[in-house]
mmCIF file of C-alpha atoms in Angstrom:
data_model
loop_
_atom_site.group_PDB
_atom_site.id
_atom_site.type_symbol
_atom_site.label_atom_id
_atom_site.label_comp_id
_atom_site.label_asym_id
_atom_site.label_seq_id
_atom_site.Cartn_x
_atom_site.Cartn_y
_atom_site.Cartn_z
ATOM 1 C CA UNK A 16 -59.228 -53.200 51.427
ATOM 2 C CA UNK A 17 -55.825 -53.449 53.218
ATOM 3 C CA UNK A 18 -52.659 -51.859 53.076
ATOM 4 C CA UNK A 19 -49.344 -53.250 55.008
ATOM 5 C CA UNK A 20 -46.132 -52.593 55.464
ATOM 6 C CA UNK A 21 -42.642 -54.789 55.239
ATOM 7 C CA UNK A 22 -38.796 -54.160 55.625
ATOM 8 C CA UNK A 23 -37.598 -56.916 53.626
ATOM 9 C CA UNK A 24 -38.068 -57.934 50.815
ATOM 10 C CA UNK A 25 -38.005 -61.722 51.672
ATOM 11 C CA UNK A 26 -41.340 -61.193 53.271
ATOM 12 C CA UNK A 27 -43.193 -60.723 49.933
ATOM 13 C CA UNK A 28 -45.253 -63.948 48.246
ATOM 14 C CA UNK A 29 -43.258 -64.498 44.938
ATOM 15 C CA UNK A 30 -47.017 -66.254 43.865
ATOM 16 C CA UNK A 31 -48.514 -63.223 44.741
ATOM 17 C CA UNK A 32 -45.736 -60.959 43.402
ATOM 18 C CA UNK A 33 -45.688 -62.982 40.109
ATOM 19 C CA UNK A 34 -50.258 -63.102 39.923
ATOM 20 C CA UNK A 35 -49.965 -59.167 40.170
ATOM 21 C CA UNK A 36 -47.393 -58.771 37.649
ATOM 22 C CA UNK A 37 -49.394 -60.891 35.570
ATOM 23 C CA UNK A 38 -53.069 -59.242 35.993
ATOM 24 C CA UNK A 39 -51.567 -55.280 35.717
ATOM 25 C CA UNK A 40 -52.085 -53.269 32.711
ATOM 26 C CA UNK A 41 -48.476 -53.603 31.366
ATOM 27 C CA UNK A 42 -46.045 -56.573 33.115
ATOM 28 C CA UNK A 43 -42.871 -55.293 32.716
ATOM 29 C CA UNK A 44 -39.288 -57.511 32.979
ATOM 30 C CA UNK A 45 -38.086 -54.880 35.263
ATOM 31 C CA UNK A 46 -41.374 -55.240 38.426
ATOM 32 C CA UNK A 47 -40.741 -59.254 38.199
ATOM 33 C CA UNK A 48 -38.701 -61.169 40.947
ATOM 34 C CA UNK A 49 -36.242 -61.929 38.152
ATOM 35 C CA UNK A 50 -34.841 -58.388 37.754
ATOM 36 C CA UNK A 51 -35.774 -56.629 41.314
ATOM 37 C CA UNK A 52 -34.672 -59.378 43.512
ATOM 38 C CA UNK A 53 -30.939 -59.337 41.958
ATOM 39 C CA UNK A 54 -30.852 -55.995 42.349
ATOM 40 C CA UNK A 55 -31.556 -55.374 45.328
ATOM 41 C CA UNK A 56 -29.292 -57.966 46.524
ATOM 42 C CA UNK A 57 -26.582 -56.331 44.091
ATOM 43 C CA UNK A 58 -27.252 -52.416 44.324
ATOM 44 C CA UNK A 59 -29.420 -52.083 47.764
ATOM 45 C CA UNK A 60 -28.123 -54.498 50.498
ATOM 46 C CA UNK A 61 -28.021 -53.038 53.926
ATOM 47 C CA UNK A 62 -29.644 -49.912 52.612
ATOM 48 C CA UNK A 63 -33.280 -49.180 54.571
ATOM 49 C CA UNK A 64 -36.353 -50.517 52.206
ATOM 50 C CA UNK A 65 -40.405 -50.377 52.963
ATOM 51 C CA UNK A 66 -42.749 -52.504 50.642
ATOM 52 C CA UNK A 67 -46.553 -51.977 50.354
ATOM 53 C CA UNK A 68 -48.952 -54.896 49.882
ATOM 54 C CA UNK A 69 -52.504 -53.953 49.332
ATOM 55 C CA UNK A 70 -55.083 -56.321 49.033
ATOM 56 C CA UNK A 71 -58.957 -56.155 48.171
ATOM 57 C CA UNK A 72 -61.302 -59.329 48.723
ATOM 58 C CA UNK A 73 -58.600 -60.914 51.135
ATOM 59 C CA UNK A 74 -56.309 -61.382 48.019
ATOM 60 C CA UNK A 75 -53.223 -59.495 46.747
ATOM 61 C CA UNK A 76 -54.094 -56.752 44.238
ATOM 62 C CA UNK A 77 -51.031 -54.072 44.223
ATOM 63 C CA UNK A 78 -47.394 -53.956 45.594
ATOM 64 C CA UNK A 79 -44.877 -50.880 45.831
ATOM 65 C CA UNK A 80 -41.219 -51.598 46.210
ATOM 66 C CA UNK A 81 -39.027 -49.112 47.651
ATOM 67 C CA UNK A 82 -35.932 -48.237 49.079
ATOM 68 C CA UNK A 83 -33.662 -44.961 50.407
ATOM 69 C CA UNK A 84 -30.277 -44.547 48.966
ATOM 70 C CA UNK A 85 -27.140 -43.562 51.957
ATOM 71 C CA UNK A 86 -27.042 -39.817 52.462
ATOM 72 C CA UNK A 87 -30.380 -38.811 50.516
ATOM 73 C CA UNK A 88 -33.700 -37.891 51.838
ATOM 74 C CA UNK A 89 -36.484 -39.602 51.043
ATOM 75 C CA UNK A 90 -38.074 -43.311 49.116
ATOM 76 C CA UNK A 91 -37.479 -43.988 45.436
ATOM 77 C CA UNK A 92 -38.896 -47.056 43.821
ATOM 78 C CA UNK A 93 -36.604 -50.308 43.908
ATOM 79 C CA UNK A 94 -34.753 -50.476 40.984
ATOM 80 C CA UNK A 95 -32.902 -47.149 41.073
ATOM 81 C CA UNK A 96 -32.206 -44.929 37.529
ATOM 82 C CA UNK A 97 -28.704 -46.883 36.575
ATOM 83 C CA UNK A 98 -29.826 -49.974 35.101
ATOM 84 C CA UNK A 99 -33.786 -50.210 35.374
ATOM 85 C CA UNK A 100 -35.453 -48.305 32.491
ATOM 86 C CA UNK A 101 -38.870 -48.681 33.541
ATOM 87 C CA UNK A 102 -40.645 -48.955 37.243
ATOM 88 C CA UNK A 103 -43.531 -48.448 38.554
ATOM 89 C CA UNK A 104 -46.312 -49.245 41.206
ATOM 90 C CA UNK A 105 -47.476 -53.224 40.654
ATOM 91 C CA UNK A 106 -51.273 -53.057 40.504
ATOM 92 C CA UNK A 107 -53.726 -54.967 38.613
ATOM 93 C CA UNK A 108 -55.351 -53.508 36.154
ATOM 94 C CA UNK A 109 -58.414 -51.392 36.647
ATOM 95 C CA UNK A 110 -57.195 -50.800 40.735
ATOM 96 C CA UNK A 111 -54.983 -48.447 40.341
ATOM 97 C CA UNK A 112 -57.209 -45.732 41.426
ATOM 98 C CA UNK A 113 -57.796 -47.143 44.552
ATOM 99 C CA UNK A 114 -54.128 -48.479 45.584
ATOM 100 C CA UNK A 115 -52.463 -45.163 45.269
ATOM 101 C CA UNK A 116 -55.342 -43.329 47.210
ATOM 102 C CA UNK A 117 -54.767 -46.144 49.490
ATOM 103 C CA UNK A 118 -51.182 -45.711 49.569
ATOM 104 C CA UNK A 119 -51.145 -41.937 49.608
ATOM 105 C CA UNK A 120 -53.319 -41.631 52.547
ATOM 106 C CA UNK A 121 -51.160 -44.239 54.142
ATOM 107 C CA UNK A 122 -47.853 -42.224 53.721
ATOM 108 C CA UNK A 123 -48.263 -39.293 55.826
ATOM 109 C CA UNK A 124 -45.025 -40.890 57.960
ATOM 110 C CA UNK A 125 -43.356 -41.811 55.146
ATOM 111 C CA UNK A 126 -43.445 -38.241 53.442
ATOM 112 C CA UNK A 127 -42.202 -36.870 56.434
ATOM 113 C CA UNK A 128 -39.044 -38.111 55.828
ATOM 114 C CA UNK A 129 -38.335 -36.723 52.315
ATOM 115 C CA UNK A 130 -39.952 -36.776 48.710
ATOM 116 C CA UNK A 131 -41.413 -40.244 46.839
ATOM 117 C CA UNK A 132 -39.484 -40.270 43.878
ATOM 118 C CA UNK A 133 -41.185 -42.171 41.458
ATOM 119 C CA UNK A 134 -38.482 -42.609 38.857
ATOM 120 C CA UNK A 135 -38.673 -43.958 35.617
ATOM 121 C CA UNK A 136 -42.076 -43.686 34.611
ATOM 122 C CA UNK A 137 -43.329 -44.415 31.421
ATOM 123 C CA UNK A 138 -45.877 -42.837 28.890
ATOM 124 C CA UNK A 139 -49.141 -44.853 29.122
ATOM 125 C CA UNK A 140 -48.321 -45.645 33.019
ATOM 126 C CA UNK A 141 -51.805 -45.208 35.021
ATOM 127 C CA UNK A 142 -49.582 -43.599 38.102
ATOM 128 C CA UNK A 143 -49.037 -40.650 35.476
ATOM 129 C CA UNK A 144 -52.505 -39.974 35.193
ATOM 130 C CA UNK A 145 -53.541 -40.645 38.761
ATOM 131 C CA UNK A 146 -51.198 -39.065 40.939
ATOM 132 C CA UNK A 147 -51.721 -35.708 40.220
ATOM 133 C CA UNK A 148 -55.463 -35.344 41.108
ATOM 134 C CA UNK A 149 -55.243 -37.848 44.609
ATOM 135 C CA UNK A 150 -52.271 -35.611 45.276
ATOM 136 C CA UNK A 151 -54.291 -32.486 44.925
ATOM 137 C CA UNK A 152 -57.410 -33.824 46.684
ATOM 138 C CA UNK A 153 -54.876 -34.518 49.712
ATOM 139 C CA UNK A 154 -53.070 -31.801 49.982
ATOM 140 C CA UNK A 155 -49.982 -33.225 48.694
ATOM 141 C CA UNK A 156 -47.345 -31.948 46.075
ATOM 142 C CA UNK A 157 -47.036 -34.015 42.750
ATOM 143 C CA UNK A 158 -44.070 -32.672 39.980
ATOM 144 C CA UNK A 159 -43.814 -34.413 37.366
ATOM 145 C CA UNK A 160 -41.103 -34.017 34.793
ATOM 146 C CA UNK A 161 -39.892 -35.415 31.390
ATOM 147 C CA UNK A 162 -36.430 -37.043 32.214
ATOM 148 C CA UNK A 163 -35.963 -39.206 28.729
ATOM 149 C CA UNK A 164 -37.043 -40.888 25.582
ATOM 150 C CA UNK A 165 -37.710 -44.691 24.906
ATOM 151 C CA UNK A 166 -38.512 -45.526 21.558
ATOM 152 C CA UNK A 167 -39.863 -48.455 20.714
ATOM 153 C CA UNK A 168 -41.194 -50.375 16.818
ATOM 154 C CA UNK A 169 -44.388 -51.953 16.453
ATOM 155 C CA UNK A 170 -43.420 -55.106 14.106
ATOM 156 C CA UNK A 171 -45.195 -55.962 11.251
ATOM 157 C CA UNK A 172 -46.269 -59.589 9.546
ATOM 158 C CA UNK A 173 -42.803 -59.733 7.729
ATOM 159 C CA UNK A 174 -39.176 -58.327 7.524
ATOM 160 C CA UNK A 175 -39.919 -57.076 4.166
ATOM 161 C CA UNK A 176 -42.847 -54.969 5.331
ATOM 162 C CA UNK A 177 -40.786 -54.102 8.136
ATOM 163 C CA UNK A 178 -37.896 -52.615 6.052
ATOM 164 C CA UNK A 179 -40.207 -50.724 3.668
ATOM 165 C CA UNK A 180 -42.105 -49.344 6.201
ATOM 166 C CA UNK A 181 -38.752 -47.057 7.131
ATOM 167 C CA UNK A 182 -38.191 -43.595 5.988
ATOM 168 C CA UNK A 183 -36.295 -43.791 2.437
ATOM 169 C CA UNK A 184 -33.091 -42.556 4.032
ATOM 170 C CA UNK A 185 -33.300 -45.308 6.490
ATOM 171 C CA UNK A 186 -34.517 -48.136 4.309
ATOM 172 C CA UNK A 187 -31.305 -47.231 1.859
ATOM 173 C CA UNK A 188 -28.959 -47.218 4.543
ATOM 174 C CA UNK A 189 -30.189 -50.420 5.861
ATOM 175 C CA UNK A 190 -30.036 -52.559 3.262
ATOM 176 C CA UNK A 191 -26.465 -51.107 2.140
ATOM 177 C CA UNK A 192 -25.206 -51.981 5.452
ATOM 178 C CA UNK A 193 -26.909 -55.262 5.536
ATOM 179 C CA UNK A 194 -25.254 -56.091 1.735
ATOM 180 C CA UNK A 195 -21.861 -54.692 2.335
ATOM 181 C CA UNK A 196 -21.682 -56.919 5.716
ATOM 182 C CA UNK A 197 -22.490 -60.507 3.909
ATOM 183 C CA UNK A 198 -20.060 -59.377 0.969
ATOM 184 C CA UNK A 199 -17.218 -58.027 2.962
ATOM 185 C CA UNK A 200 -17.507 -61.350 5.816
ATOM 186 C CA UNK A 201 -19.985 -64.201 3.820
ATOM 187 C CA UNK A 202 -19.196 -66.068 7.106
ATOM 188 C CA UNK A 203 -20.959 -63.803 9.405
ATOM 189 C CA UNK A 204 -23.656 -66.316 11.703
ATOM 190 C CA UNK A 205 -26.696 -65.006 14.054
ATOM 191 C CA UNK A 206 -26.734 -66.980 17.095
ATOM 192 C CA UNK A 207 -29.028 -66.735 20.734
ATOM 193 C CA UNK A 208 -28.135 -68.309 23.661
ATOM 194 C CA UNK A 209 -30.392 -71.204 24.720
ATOM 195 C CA UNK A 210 -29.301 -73.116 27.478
ATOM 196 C CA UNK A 211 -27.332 -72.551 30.584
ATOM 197 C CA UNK A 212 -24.218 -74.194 29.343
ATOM 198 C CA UNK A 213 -24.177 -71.667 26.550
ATOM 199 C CA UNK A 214 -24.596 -68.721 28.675
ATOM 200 C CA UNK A 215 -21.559 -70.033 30.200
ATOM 201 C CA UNK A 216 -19.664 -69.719 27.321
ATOM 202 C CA UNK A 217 -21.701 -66.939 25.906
ATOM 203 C CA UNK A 218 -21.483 -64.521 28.471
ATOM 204 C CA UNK A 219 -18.001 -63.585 29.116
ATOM 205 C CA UNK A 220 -17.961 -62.609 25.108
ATOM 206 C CA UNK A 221 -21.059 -60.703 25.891
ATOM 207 C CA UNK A 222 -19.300 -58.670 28.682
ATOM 208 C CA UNK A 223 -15.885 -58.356 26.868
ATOM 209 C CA UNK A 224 -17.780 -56.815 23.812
ATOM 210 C CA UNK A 225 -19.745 -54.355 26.198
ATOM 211 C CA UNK A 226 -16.593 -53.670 27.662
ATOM 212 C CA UNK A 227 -15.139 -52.582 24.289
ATOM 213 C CA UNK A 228 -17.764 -50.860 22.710
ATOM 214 C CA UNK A 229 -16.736 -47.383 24.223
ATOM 215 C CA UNK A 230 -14.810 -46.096 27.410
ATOM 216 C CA UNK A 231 -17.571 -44.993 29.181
ATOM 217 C CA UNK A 232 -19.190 -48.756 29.022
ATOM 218 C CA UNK A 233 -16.285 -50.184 30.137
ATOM 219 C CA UNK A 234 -16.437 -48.400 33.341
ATOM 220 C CA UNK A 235 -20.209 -49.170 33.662
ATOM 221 C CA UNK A 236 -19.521 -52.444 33.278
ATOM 222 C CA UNK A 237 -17.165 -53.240 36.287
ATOM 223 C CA UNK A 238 -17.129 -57.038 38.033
ATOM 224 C CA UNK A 239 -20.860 -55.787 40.361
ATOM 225 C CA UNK A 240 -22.317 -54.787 37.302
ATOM 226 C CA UNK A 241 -21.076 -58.108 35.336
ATOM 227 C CA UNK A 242 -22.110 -60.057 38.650
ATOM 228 C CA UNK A 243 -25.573 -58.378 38.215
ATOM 229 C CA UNK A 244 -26.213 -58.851 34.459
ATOM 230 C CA UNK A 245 -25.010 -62.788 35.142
ATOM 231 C CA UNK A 246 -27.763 -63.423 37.838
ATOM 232 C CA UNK A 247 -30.490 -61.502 35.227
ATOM 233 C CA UNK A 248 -29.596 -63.788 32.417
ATOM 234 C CA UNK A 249 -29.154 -66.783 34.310
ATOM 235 C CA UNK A 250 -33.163 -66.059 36.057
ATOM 236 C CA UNK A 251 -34.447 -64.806 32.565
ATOM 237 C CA UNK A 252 -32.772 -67.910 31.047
ATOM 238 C CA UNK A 253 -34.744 -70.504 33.337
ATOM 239 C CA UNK A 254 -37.913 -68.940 32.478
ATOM 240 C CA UNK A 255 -37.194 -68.799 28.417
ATOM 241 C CA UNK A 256 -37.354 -65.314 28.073
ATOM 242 C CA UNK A 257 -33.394 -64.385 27.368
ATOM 243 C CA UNK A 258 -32.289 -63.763 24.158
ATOM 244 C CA UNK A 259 -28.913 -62.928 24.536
ATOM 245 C CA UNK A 260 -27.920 -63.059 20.509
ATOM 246 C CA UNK A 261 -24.861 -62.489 18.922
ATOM 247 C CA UNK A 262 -23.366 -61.573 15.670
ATOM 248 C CA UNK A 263 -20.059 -63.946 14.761
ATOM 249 C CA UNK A 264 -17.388 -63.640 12.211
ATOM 250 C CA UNK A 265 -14.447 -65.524 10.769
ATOM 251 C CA UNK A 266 -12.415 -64.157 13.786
ATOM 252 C CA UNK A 267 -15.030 -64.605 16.529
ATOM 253 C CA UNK A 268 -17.556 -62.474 17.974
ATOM 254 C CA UNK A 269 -17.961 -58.754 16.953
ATOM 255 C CA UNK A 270 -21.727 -57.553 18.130
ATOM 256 C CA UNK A 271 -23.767 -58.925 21.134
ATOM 257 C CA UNK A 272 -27.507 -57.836 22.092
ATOM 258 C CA UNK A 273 -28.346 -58.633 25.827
ATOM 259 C CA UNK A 274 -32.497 -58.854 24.897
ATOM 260 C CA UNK A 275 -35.016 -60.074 26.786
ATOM 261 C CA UNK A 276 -38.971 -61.572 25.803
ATOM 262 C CA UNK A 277 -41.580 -60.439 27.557
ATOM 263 C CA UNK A 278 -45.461 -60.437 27.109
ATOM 264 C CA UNK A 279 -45.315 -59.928 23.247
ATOM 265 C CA UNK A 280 -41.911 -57.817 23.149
ATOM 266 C CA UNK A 281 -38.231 -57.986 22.463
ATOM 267 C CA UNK A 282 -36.138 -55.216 24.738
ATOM 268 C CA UNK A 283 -32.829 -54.663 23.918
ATOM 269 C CA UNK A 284 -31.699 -54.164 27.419
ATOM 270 C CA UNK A 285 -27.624 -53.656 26.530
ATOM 271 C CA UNK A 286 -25.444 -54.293 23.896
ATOM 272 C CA UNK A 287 -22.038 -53.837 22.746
ATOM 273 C CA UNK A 288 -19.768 -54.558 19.386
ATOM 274 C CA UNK A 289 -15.709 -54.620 18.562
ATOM 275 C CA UNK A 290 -14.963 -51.057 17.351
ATOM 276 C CA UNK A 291 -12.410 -53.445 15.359
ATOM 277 C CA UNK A 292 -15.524 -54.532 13.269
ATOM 278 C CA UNK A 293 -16.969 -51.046 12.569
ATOM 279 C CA UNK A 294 -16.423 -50.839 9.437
ATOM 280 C CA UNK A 295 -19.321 -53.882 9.118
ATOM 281 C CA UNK A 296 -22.061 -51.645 11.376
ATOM 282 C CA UNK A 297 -21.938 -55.119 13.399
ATOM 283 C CA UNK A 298 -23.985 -53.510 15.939
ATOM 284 C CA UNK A 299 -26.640 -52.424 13.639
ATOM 285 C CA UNK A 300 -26.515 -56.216 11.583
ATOM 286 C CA UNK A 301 -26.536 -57.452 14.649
ATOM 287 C CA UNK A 302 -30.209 -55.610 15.837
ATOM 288 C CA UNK A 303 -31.609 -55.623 12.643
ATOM 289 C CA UNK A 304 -31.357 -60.017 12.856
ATOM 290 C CA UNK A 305 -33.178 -59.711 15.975
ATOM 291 C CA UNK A 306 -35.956 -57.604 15.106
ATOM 292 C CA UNK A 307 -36.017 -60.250 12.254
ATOM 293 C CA UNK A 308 -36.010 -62.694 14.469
ATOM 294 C CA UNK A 309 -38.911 -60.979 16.738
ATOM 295 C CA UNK A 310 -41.055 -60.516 13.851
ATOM 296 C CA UNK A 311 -40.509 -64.261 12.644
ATOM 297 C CA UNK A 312 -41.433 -65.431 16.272
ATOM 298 C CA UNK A 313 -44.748 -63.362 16.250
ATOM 299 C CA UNK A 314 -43.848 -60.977 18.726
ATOM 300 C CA UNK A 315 -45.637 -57.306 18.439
ATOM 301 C CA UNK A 316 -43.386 -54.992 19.273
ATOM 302 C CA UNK A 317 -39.273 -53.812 19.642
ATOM 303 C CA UNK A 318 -38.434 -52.162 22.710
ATOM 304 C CA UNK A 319 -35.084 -50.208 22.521
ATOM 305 C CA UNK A 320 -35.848 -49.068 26.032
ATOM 306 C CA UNK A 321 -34.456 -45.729 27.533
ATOM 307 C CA UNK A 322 -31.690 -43.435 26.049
ATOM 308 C CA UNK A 323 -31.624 -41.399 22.586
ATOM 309 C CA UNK A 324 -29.186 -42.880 20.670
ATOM 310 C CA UNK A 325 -29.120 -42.829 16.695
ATOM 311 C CA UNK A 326 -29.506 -46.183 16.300
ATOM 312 C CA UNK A 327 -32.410 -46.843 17.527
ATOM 313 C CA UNK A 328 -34.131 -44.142 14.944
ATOM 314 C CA UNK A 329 -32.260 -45.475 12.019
ATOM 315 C CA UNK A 330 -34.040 -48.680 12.669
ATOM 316 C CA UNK A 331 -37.350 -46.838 12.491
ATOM 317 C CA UNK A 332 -37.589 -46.312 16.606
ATOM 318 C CA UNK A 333 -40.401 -44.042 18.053
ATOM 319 C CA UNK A 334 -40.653 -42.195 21.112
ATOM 320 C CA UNK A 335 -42.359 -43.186 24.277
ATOM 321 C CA UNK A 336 -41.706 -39.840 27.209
ATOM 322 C CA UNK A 337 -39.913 -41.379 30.123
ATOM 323 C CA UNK A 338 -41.258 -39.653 33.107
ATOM 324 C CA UNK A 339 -39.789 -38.995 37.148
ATOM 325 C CA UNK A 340 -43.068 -38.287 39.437
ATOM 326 C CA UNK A 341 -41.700 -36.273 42.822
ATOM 327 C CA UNK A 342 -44.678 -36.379 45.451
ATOM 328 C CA UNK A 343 -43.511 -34.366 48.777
ATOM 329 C CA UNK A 344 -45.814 -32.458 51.029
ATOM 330 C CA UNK A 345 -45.756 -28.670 50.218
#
């Protein structure tokens, strides 16, 4: 076993990177090249970063991507808290154990200048259950906190299971929103973006409708941000796994879903809708066609990813804890 150090990013194996990501317990969109290289490039240029390769056997087994924001003390993990709604360590499964003592007993310089922050960890991460005791057996400080909810839907064989498997509230409200929207506009039309000419076209609307959605997205969503979420969808495009879907009417576009399809799961990573359309829950229509959609392609779950807003219950959303692991030396 091995542990090494780099400063830049460009120094990583994207084979290896992508045969990790593949072999650990739960791949995630947001560990893969596709997400972490554009943001770095976006979010952390110039800033200092340190990445950890370990390998057993002479072969790859476990990375950790980090980087220190201006002014603040201490590593957090690539990826930041703004846009990345679940990070981690990349380990294969069944090492974990072994990488973070690795790493731990490797980071006596590192520590010494300011906290880990491990941000953005979710329920069922390994890290979670590890760090704790290797902290403890070193002499090392581990706080953990809860910092959020992501709730998430297992799908069912069929849409019609799916809706009566809601609460009765739910189900009702559903299916009146879902009958007043094709009587009130019969021309409403589902559509996902498949190709890179359509993203082209696609994408402003998808931006414009974020925009709109509420004041506070439409100062998220200035031209870095927009530049980000372009380079996402255009990598997550090329590899089939965007499913940037919209919800049309007579008068154009009123609800977009920025999703993407990952190892058996839809995430809704953003979305946004015309307030002009409210009155048609486009937002809603528009979510409850894709977890249609999911269940008709045979995916397993929904992800609504991090944040506790209504919506996500109404469609019959559960919780997953959202963790931030601090390790510091006492």
């Amino acid at each position: 076993m091995s542990l090494a150090w780099a400063e830049r990013i460009g120094e990583i194996s994207l084979e290896e990177w992508e045969g990790v990501l593949s072999r650990s317990l739960r791949p995630s969109p947001f560990l893969s090249p596709s997400f972490l290289l554009p943001w770095a490039e976006t979010f952390a240029a110039g800033l200092p970063q340190r990445f950890a390769r370990w390998e057993e056997g002479g072969k790859a087994e476990g990375f950790l991507f980090l980087f220190r924001r201006a002014g603040r003390e201490g590593w957090e993990l690539l990826g930041g808290e703004q846009v990345s709604d679940s990070l981690d360590a990349l380990v294969a499964a069944g090492s974990e154990g072994k990488f973070w003592a690795e790493v731990l007993r490797a980071s006596r310089e590192l520590l010494a200048e300011g906290p880990l922050r491990l941000q953005s960890l979710v329920e069922g991460s390994p890290s979670l259950s590890l760090l704790p005791g290797l902290c403890g057996e070193l002499g090392i400080v581990c706080r953990v906190e809860e910092v959020d909810r992501s709730p998430f839907l297992p799908l069912p064989a069929s849409f019609d299971r799916y809706i009566e498997q809601l609460g009765k509230k739910e189900r009702h409200e559903l299916r009146r929103k879902l009958r007043r929207a094709a009587t009130a506009s019969p021309g409403l039309s589902f559509r996902v973006t498949g190709s890179q000419e359509e993203l082209a076209r696609d994408f402003p609307s998808f931006v414009a409708l974020h925009r709109r959605s509420h004041p506070e997205k439409q100062e998220f969503m200035d031209d870095r941000m927009a530049g980000f979420f372009r380079k996402v969808a255009e990598r997550f495009l090329s590899s089939g796994q965007l499913r940037l879907a919209f919800l049309r009417g007579p008068g154009g576009d009123i609800a977009s879903a920025f999703q993407i399809e990952y190892n058996g799961t839809l995430l809704l990573y953003n979305s946004g809708f015309d307030p002009a359309g409210s009155g048609l829950s486009p937002g809603l229509v528009l979510l409850a066609r894709c977890v249609e959609e999911a269940i008709g392609r045979g995916l397993r779950e929904y992800d609504f990813l991090r944040g506790r807003e209504r919506y996500k219950y109404d469609l019959g959303g559960r919780d997953r804890i959202v963790y931030r692991a601090t390790i510091s030396f006492p």
